[in-house]
Short mmCIF file of C-alpha atoms in Angstrom, two decimals:
data_model
loop_
_atom_site.label_atom_id
_atom_site.label_comp_id
_atom_site.label_asym_id
_atom_site.label_seq_id
_atom_site.Cartn_x
_atom_site.Cartn_y
_atom_site.Cartn_z
CA UNK A 915 82.81 108.55 88.33
CA UNK A 916 84.89 105.36 88.60
CA UNK A 917 86.16 102.98 85.91
CA UNK A 918 86.10 99.25 86.47
CA UNK A 919 88.12 97.11 84.43
CA UNK A 920 86.07 94.40 82.62
CA UNK A 921 88.78 91.86 82.93
CA UNK A 922 88.80 92.41 86.75
CA UNK A 923 84.98 91.70 86.94
CA UNK A 924 85.50 88.48 84.94
CA UNK A 925 88.23 87.39 87.08
CA UNK A 926 86.63 88.15 90.52
CA UNK A 927 83.40 86.48 89.44
CA UNK A 928 85.32 83.51 88.16
CA UNK A 929 87.10 83.05 91.49
CA UNK A 930 83.84 83.70 93.47
CA UNK A 931 82.18 80.80 91.49
CA UNK A 932 85.07 78.40 92.36
CA UNK A 933 85.42 79.41 95.91
CA UNK A 934 81.65 79.46 96.87
CA UNK A 935 81.33 75.84 95.50
CA UNK A 936 84.31 74.64 97.51
CA UNK A 937 83.93 76.52 100.73
CA UNK A 938 80.94 77.29 102.99
CA UNK A 939 80.84 80.71 104.61
CA UNK A 940 81.28 80.86 108.29
CA UNK A 941 77.54 81.50 108.67
CA UNK A 942 76.52 78.42 106.84
CA UNK A 943 79.03 76.31 108.68
CA UNK A 944 77.47 77.47 111.96
CA UNK A 945 74.12 75.94 110.83
CA UNK A 946 75.71 72.60 110.81
CA UNK A 947 77.32 72.93 114.27
CA UNK A 948 73.93 74.23 115.64
CA UNK A 949 72.07 71.28 114.21
CA UNK A 950 74.42 68.77 115.48
CA UNK A 951 73.88 70.12 119.02
CA UNK A 952 70.11 69.99 118.72
CA UNK A 953 69.79 66.57 116.83
CA UNK A 954 69.61 63.53 119.32
CA UNK A 955 68.62 60.89 116.92
CA UNK A 956 71.59 58.88 115.91
CA UNK A 957 70.86 58.66 112.09
CA UNK A 958 70.15 62.54 111.93
CA UNK A 959 73.34 63.12 113.83
CA UNK A 960 75.39 60.86 111.73
CA UNK A 961 74.07 62.59 108.53
CA UNK A 962 75.00 65.97 109.83
CA UNK A 963 78.38 64.76 110.68
CA UNK A 964 78.78 63.45 107.05
CA UNK A 965 77.90 66.96 105.94
CA UNK A 966 80.68 68.36 108.19
CA UNK A 967 83.25 65.78 106.80
CA UNK A 968 82.07 66.67 103.36
CA UNK A 969 83.29 70.24 103.88
CA UNK A 970 86.67 69.06 105.04
CA UNK A 971 87.14 66.54 102.01
CA UNK A 972 86.03 69.37 99.63
CA UNK A 973 88.68 71.58 100.95
CA UNK A 974 91.28 69.01 101.02
CA UNK A 975 90.75 67.69 97.43
CA UNK A 976 89.64 71.18 95.93
CA UNK A 977 86.19 69.69 94.91
CA UNK A 978 82.91 71.17 94.75
CA UNK A 979 80.87 70.49 97.93
CA UNK A 980 77.99 69.28 95.80
CA UNK A 981 78.03 67.94 92.18
CA UNK A 982 75.10 70.38 91.54
CA UNK A 983 77.09 73.49 91.17
CA UNK A 984 73.73 75.23 90.28
CA UNK A 985 72.19 78.00 88.20
CA UNK A 986 74.57 80.86 88.99
CA UNK A 987 72.41 83.62 90.52
CA UNK A 988 73.68 87.05 90.97
CA UNK A 989 72.37 90.24 92.78
CA UNK A 990 74.45 93.20 91.45
CA UNK A 991 74.30 96.58 92.99
CA UNK A 992 75.86 99.14 90.57
CA UNK A 993 76.39 102.71 91.33
CA UNK A 994 75.51 105.44 88.57
CA UNK A 995 78.94 106.52 88.80
CA UNK A 996 80.51 103.15 87.48
CA UNK A 997 81.54 102.66 84.02
CA UNK A 998 82.88 99.49 82.80
CA UNK A 999 85.86 99.59 80.33
CA UNK A 1000 88.53 97.65 78.52
CA UNK A 1001 86.28 94.76 77.60
CA UNK A 1002 84.40 93.54 74.56
CA UNK A 1003 81.09 95.08 76.06
CA UNK A 1004 80.20 98.05 78.30
CA UNK A 1005 77.61 95.91 80.13
CA UNK A 1006 78.07 94.36 83.65
CA UNK A 1007 75.86 91.45 82.85
CA UNK A 1008 78.33 90.42 79.91
CA UNK A 1009 81.22 90.67 82.20
CA UNK A 1010 79.39 88.51 84.82
CA UNK A 1011 78.58 85.84 82.27
CA UNK A 1012 82.06 85.74 80.97
CA UNK A 1013 83.18 85.27 84.61
CA UNK A 1014 80.71 82.32 85.00
CA UNK A 1015 82.13 80.67 81.81
CA UNK A 1016 85.82 81.06 83.15
CA UNK A 1017 84.96 80.00 86.72
CA UNK A 1018 82.92 76.97 85.74
CA UNK A 1019 85.57 75.80 83.32
CA UNK A 1020 88.65 76.41 85.53
CA UNK A 1021 87.06 75.26 88.68
CA UNK A 1022 85.78 71.94 87.13
CA UNK A 1023 82.30 72.81 88.21
CA UNK A 1024 79.42 71.18 86.62
CA UNK A 1025 77.58 72.77 83.65
CA UNK A 1026 73.94 72.35 84.45
CA UNK A 1027 72.04 74.77 82.07
CA UNK A 1028 70.18 73.76 79.03
CA UNK A 1029 69.52 76.24 76.38
CA UNK A 1030 65.93 75.22 75.32
CA UNK A 1031 63.82 74.21 78.37
CA UNK A 1032 61.20 72.20 76.64
CA UNK A 1033 62.39 70.59 73.16
CA UNK A 1034 66.12 70.09 72.66
CA UNK A 1035 67.29 70.38 76.24
CA UNK A 1036 70.84 70.84 74.93
CA UNK A 1037 73.50 71.75 77.47
CA UNK A 1038 74.87 75.33 76.83
CA UNK A 1039 78.28 73.78 77.96
CA UNK A 1040 79.34 76.80 80.03
CA UNK A 1041 76.75 77.23 82.58
CA UNK A 1042 75.43 80.33 81.14
CA UNK A 1043 73.16 82.42 80.85
CA UNK A 1044 73.25 83.09 84.53
CA UNK A 1045 70.28 84.84 86.45
CA UNK A 1046 71.18 88.34 87.14
CA UNK A 1047 69.20 90.83 89.23
CA UNK A 1048 70.47 94.21 88.73
CA UNK A 1049 70.00 97.17 91.07
CA UNK A 1050 71.07 100.72 90.51
CA UNK A 1051 72.19 103.13 93.25
CA UNK A 1052 73.88 106.49 93.52
CA UNK A 1053 77.66 106.64 93.78
CA UNK A 1054 80.54 104.46 92.70
CA UNK A 1055 80.04 101.12 94.37
CA UNK A 1056 79.85 97.82 92.60
CA UNK A 1057 78.79 94.96 94.73
CA UNK A 1058 78.20 91.35 93.24
CA UNK A 1059 76.60 88.70 95.27
CA UNK A 1060 76.79 85.19 93.96
CA UNK A 1061 74.82 82.03 94.87
CA UNK A 1062 75.00 78.73 93.09
CA UNK A 1063 71.55 77.36 93.35
CA UNK A 1064 70.87 73.65 93.06
CA UNK A 1065 68.01 72.26 91.04
CA UNK A 1066 66.76 69.81 93.63
CA UNK A 1067 65.70 72.47 96.13
CA UNK A 1068 64.73 75.04 93.50
CA UNK A 1069 62.23 72.61 92.26
CA UNK A 1070 60.56 72.48 95.70
CA UNK A 1071 59.84 76.13 95.67
CA UNK A 1072 56.48 77.65 95.26
CA UNK A 1073 54.41 80.69 94.66
CA UNK A 1074 50.84 81.46 95.68
CA UNK A 1075 48.81 84.48 94.89
CA UNK A 1076 46.87 84.62 98.27
CA UNK A 1077 44.22 87.24 99.14
CA UNK A 1078 44.44 89.89 101.75
CA UNK A 1079 41.90 87.70 103.99
CA UNK A 1080 44.47 84.97 104.22
CA UNK A 1081 46.44 87.06 106.50
CA UNK A 1082 49.40 85.82 108.70
CA UNK A 1083 47.89 82.54 109.33
CA UNK A 1084 47.47 81.88 105.66
CA UNK A 1085 51.05 82.77 104.90
CA UNK A 1086 52.37 80.49 107.76
CA UNK A 1087 50.21 77.56 106.54
CA UNK A 1088 51.36 77.93 102.76
CA UNK A 1089 55.15 78.09 104.03
CA UNK A 1090 54.80 75.01 106.18
CA UNK A 1091 52.83 73.21 103.59
CA UNK A 1092 55.45 73.84 100.87
CA UNK A 1093 58.22 72.43 103.09
CA UNK A 1094 56.18 69.49 104.10
CA UNK A 1095 55.43 68.40 100.56
CA UNK A 1096 59.20 68.81 99.66
CA UNK A 1097 60.13 66.34 102.29
CA UNK A 1098 63.56 64.87 101.83
CA UNK A 1099 63.76 66.11 98.14
CA UNK A 1100 65.55 69.49 98.69
CA UNK A 1101 68.34 67.94 100.91
CA UNK A 1102 67.13 69.23 104.17
CA UNK A 1103 67.84 70.88 106.61
CA UNK A 1104 66.92 73.71 104.40
CA UNK A 1105 66.98 77.50 104.44
CA UNK A 1106 63.56 79.01 103.71
CA UNK A 1107 63.37 82.34 101.81
CA UNK A 1108 59.94 83.88 101.83
CA UNK A 1109 58.79 86.75 99.66
CA UNK A 1110 55.57 88.70 100.59
CA UNK A 1111 54.01 91.29 98.52
CA UNK A 1112 55.22 92.80 95.39
CA UNK A 1113 53.50 91.14 92.59
CA UNK A 1114 53.54 87.78 90.70
CA UNK A 1115 57.23 88.05 89.52
CA UNK A 1116 58.65 90.43 92.17
CA UNK A 1117 57.62 88.20 95.03
CA UNK A 1118 59.70 85.31 93.83
CA UNK A 1119 62.65 87.70 93.46
CA UNK A 1120 62.16 88.65 97.22
CA UNK A 1121 62.12 85.08 98.39
CA UNK A 1122 65.45 84.42 96.57
CA UNK A 1123 66.86 87.59 98.14
CA UNK A 1124 65.55 86.60 101.61
CA UNK A 1125 67.61 83.39 101.43
CA UNK A 1126 70.88 84.96 101.83
CA UNK A 1127 70.05 87.68 104.56
CA UNK A 1128 71.84 86.61 107.86
CA UNK A 1129 69.93 88.77 110.37
CA UNK A 1130 66.30 88.56 111.45
CA UNK A 1131 64.15 91.01 109.88
CA UNK A 1132 64.37 94.53 111.16
CA UNK A 1133 60.60 94.83 111.51
CA UNK A 1134 59.74 93.10 114.81
CA UNK A 1135 56.33 91.64 113.24
CA UNK A 1136 58.21 90.03 110.39
CA UNK A 1137 61.10 88.88 112.70
CA UNK A 1138 58.42 87.35 114.85
CA UNK A 1139 56.79 85.53 111.73
CA UNK A 1140 60.10 84.26 110.71
CA UNK A 1141 60.47 82.58 114.15
CA UNK A 1142 57.02 81.03 113.86
CA UNK A 1143 57.79 79.67 110.36
CA UNK A 1144 60.95 78.15 111.65
CA UNK A 1145 59.15 76.50 114.77
CA UNK A 1146 56.30 75.09 112.76
CA UNK A 1147 58.55 73.76 110.05
CA UNK A 1148 60.85 72.08 112.70
CA UNK A 1149 57.88 70.53 114.27
CA UNK A 1150 57.20 68.68 111.08
CA UNK A 1151 60.10 66.15 111.97
CA UNK A 1152 61.25 65.69 108.45
CA UNK A 1153 64.95 66.13 109.53
CA UNK A 1154 68.28 65.81 107.67
CA UNK A 1155 67.70 64.03 104.29
CA UNK A 1156 63.99 63.56 105.19
CA UNK A 1157 65.03 60.49 107.59
CA UNK A 1158 63.47 62.19 110.60
CA UNK A 1159 64.89 64.74 113.22
CA UNK A 1160 64.35 67.93 114.97
CA UNK A 1161 66.06 70.17 112.45
CA UNK A 1162 64.04 70.47 109.11
CA UNK A 1163 65.16 74.03 108.36
CA UNK A 1164 68.09 75.86 109.68
CA UNK A 1165 66.66 79.36 109.07
CA UNK A 1166 63.89 81.28 107.67
CA UNK A 1167 64.04 84.88 106.24
CA UNK A 1168 61.36 87.09 104.85
CA UNK A 1169 61.57 90.12 102.52
CA UNK A 1170 58.32 92.19 101.90
CA UNK A 1171 57.29 94.82 99.53
CA UNK A 1172 54.22 96.87 98.96
CA UNK A 1173 51.53 95.31 96.79
CA UNK A 1174 48.17 95.71 95.14
CA UNK A 1175 44.92 96.10 97.33
CA UNK A 1176 43.50 92.83 95.89
CA UNK A 1177 46.67 90.89 96.35
CA UNK A 1178 48.80 89.10 98.79
CA UNK A 1179 51.51 87.23 96.73
CA UNK A 1180 53.67 84.74 98.83
CA UNK A 1181 56.60 83.09 97.43
CA UNK A 1182 58.68 80.22 99.16
CA UNK A 1183 62.19 79.68 97.82
CA UNK A 1184 64.03 76.69 99.49
CA UNK A 1185 67.72 76.27 99.55
CA UNK A 1186 69.60 72.93 100.29
CA UNK A 1187 71.75 72.35 103.30
CA UNK A 1188 74.92 73.42 101.36
CA UNK A 1189 74.03 77.05 101.74
CA UNK A 1190 76.62 78.58 99.34
CA UNK A 1191 77.03 82.34 98.94
CA UNK A 1192 79.87 84.86 98.03
CA UNK A 1193 79.87 88.59 98.00
CA UNK A 1194 82.45 90.58 95.82
CA UNK A 1195 83.08 94.31 96.22
CA UNK A 1196 84.87 95.88 93.20
CA UNK B 629 76.45 47.28 111.66
CA UNK B 630 76.90 47.99 108.02
CA UNK B 631 75.74 45.27 105.55
CA UNK B 632 78.13 44.53 102.76
CA UNK B 633 76.77 44.41 99.33
CA UNK B 634 78.48 43.83 95.87
CA UNK B 635 77.13 43.99 92.37
CA UNK B 636 75.71 42.19 90.54
CA UNK B 637 73.10 42.11 93.26
CA UNK B 638 72.07 38.87 94.27
CA UNK B 639 68.33 38.20 95.10
CA UNK B 640 68.93 36.42 98.43
CA UNK B 641 70.78 39.44 99.72
CA UNK B 642 68.21 41.91 98.56
CA UNK B 643 65.35 39.99 100.29
CA UNK B 644 67.10 40.26 103.72
CA UNK B 645 67.29 44.16 103.58
CA UNK B 646 64.71 46.28 105.58
CA UNK B 647 63.98 50.04 105.33
CA UNK B 648 66.62 51.89 107.33
CA UNK B 649 69.39 49.32 106.88
CA UNK B 650 72.90 50.76 106.51
CA UNK B 651 74.60 49.28 103.48
CA UNK B 652 78.17 49.47 101.97
CA UNK B 653 77.87 48.97 98.29
CA UNK B 654 81.00 47.86 96.22
CA UNK B 655 81.38 47.05 92.65
CA UNK B 656 80.25 48.41 89.14
CA UNK B 657 77.32 50.80 89.16
CA UNK B 658 75.92 52.91 86.34
CA UNK B 659 75.02 56.57 86.53
CA UNK B 660 71.89 57.83 84.94
CA UNK B 661 69.75 60.92 85.47
CA UNK B 662 66.89 62.69 83.72
CA UNK B 663 68.13 62.67 79.95
CA UNK B 664 69.71 59.31 80.07
CA UNK B 665 66.36 57.89 81.44
CA UNK B 666 64.38 59.46 78.66
CA UNK B 667 66.73 57.84 76.21
CA UNK B 668 66.65 54.34 77.88
CA UNK B 669 62.83 54.31 77.77
CA UNK B 670 62.91 55.79 74.17
CA UNK B 671 65.10 52.83 73.19
CA UNK B 672 62.71 50.33 74.82
CA UNK B 673 59.86 51.86 72.96
CA UNK B 674 61.65 51.40 69.45
CA UNK B 675 62.58 47.80 70.47
CA UNK B 676 66.41 48.66 70.63
CA UNK B 677 68.71 47.20 73.38
CA UNK B 678 69.93 49.54 75.96
CA UNK B 679 73.57 50.73 75.84
CA UNK B 680 74.23 49.02 79.12
CA UNK B 681 72.86 45.62 80.25
CA UNK B 682 70.88 46.58 83.56
CA UNK B 683 70.33 42.92 84.62
CA UNK B 684 70.95 42.73 88.50
CA UNK B 685 72.54 46.11 88.19
CA UNK B 686 72.38 49.33 90.11
CA UNK B 687 71.69 52.82 88.60
CA UNK B 688 73.06 55.69 90.45
CA UNK B 689 71.16 59.15 90.03
CA UNK B 690 74.09 61.48 89.66
CA UNK B 691 75.53 63.92 87.28
CA UNK B 692 79.15 64.45 88.56
CA UNK B 693 81.29 67.41 88.30
CA UNK B 694 84.28 67.08 85.77
CA UNK B 695 87.25 65.26 87.18
CA UNK B 696 90.42 67.29 88.11
CA UNK B 697 93.57 66.30 86.57
CA UNK B 698 94.90 63.27 88.40
CA UNK B 699 91.58 62.56 90.11
CA UNK B 700 89.14 59.81 89.20
CA UNK B 701 85.88 61.80 89.32
CA UNK B 702 84.62 65.22 90.52
CA UNK B 703 82.03 65.69 93.22
CA UNK B 704 79.31 62.87 92.74
CA UNK B 705 76.46 62.91 95.22
CA UNK B 706 72.78 61.74 94.40
CA UNK B 707 70.22 64.00 92.65
CA UNK B 708 66.39 63.84 93.61
CA UNK B 709 64.89 60.64 92.55
CA UNK B 710 61.27 61.45 91.95
CA UNK B 711 62.19 62.92 88.62
CA UNK B 712 63.01 59.33 87.29
CA UNK B 713 59.80 57.90 88.56
CA UNK B 714 58.01 57.99 85.23
CA UNK B 715 60.71 55.78 83.82
CA UNK B 716 61.83 53.55 86.56
CA UNK B 717 59.06 50.70 86.60
CA UNK B 718 59.73 49.89 82.98
CA UNK B 719 63.67 49.47 83.74
CA UNK B 720 62.68 47.36 86.67
CA UNK B 721 60.02 45.26 84.76
CA UNK B 722 61.86 45.04 81.39
CA UNK B 723 65.54 45.25 82.04
CA UNK B 724 65.99 43.30 85.18
CA UNK B 725 67.29 46.45 87.08
CA UNK B 726 67.65 45.54 90.86
CA UNK B 727 68.90 48.69 92.53
CA UNK B 728 68.54 52.51 92.35
CA UNK B 729 70.53 54.97 94.30
CA UNK B 730 69.22 58.53 94.81
CA UNK B 731 67.62 60.61 97.40
CA UNK B 732 64.12 61.51 98.49
CA UNK B 733 60.88 59.66 97.99
CA UNK B 734 59.60 57.76 95.22
CA UNK B 735 56.00 57.38 93.73
CA UNK B 736 53.56 54.55 94.69
CA UNK B 737 54.04 53.11 91.17
CA UNK B 738 57.92 52.90 91.89
CA UNK B 739 57.33 51.20 95.26
CA UNK B 740 55.00 48.73 93.55
CA UNK B 741 57.48 48.06 90.86
CA UNK B 742 60.27 47.54 93.44
CA UNK B 743 58.23 45.06 95.23
CA UNK B 744 56.99 43.19 92.06
CA UNK B 745 60.69 42.79 91.02
CA UNK B 746 62.29 42.08 94.41
CA UNK B 747 64.52 45.18 93.76
CA UNK B 748 65.70 47.87 96.23
CA UNK B 749 65.72 51.55 96.40
CA UNK B 750 68.72 53.09 98.31
CA UNK B 751 69.28 56.62 99.55
CA UNK B 752 72.70 58.17 99.55
CA UNK B 753 73.55 61.43 101.39
CA UNK B 754 72.60 64.46 99.15
CA UNK B 755 74.91 67.42 99.36
CA UNK B 756 77.94 65.26 100.27
CA UNK B 757 79.36 64.92 96.90
CA UNK B 758 82.90 65.44 97.67
CA UNK B 759 82.85 62.73 100.37
CA UNK B 760 81.05 60.32 98.01
CA UNK B 761 83.63 60.83 95.49
CA UNK B 762 86.22 59.25 97.70
CA UNK B 763 84.29 55.98 97.25
CA UNK B 764 84.68 56.06 93.49
CA UNK B 765 87.71 53.93 92.50
CA UNK B 766 87.16 54.22 88.56
CA UNK B 767 85.04 56.14 86.34
CA UNK B 768 84.34 56.01 82.54
CA UNK B 769 81.61 57.33 80.17
CA UNK B 770 79.95 54.21 78.45
CA UNK B 771 77.02 55.88 76.79
CA UNK B 772 75.49 59.20 75.59
CA UNK B 773 78.74 61.07 75.79
CA UNK B 774 76.99 64.04 74.14
CA UNK B 775 74.82 64.57 77.41
CA UNK B 776 77.87 65.81 79.31
CA UNK B 777 77.37 65.43 83.07
CA UNK B 778 74.07 63.41 82.31
CA UNK B 779 76.13 60.77 80.18
CA UNK B 780 75.99 57.29 81.59
CA UNK B 781 79.14 56.66 83.51
CA UNK B 782 80.46 53.25 84.53
CA UNK B 783 81.62 53.65 88.32
CA UNK B 784 83.56 51.16 90.34
CA UNK B 785 82.86 52.07 93.92
CA UNK B 786 84.16 50.81 97.26
CA UNK B 787 81.99 50.95 100.45
CA UNK B 788 79.70 53.45 99.16
CA UNK B 789 77.34 54.22 102.15
CA UNK B 790 73.67 53.83 101.62
CA UNK B 791 70.34 53.55 103.47
CA UNK B 792 67.75 51.27 102.33
CA UNK B 793 64.92 53.59 101.58
CA UNK B 794 62.53 51.04 99.76
CA UNK B 795 62.88 47.34 100.42
CA UNK B 796 62.10 44.34 98.22
CA UNK B 797 58.61 44.33 99.61
CA UNK B 798 57.87 47.90 98.71
CA UNK B 799 58.02 49.22 102.16
CA UNK B 800 59.36 52.82 102.49
CA UNK B 801 61.61 54.10 105.19
CA UNK B 802 59.35 56.84 106.17
CA UNK B 803 56.16 54.45 106.41
CA UNK B 804 57.77 53.28 109.58
#
């Protein structure tokens, strides 16, 4: 058993929100450097160059890298031995949302959430509620992964309930078609997260989770499919900002889970070139 | 070579632009995104005047982050333009709007309306909001304050780097 202080969760989440919106992790920065080496077209190179300058200016002036500081998405892994104490609520989700309120206010981040999606569309003014995916495990670890997810790229994401007969080729076609239709809208070069299996709602969760994995899939067949997706997408020629180029996607990752005998759910979640992510261990 | 443009836009300058031209824009521009566009068109529907005069002006599709103390504006890059497509032709046809700045493709209807009005659609670099903030000299909210980041801001920009994405003939950059 381990007791975690509510206020420390709030503070850590708040600072992760601020940090992730101002600084890119090394992994995401390496995407820019690799793309710059691969692009030969002048316009494509000059756009990637400006992405790199943007990182420097954001650090220098303590500004968010992008004005869209996103929906705050969290993947939380919480051990059964963790107890949250000392706060207004015993629930980790409440502490995380309080952290978002604090971070988005103190970090001068944009509040981009409307409370009613269809009618009033009134801004909630503190960027909550965030989207929280909670996973339990044994032991006393508490790990919180945060990703600010911009609306432009999220809007280009798709789900298709395919059939088993569609197979690998069907999956590949669907992913490539999704990126093609997105064109310049999601701020390419993009990162592609693909969820395969599960069911209707689980599949989209898998796609989001796939976005933030850094290594190729541990199953060789899926790792090979990730490469096929990346090659096919980069052959589209959409390029940085959709103005043409060799790099339309930096990376593609797949997560899969078992599914029903009748189904082959496939979800494609797209992230923009500002591939922001932070991990906190408490 | 960058083409220097200042607002209010002049027709003779716009007619010379071609898709892919790189432009440095200076002067006053107005921000508006989804919610402000909806209100603009609702105002037109009920015969009211818009809160800003768009004649020969430029709308910039952005919702900036709040300014830090001592800074003019927060991060301020373009948002995806197609969401404004349902509203744009009326602003061009009825309000004299001449320029839009955003990112991504526009509908056929927008391209036609751009051509009909000798207007131009410019693309700014998406996901470079901190860099673009350096081009903003002043910023004030001039309408729809209750919309927060979606309020209409009057910006003075200097050398805002843009690419012509639809020219005054309705030709799109990726048609070429």
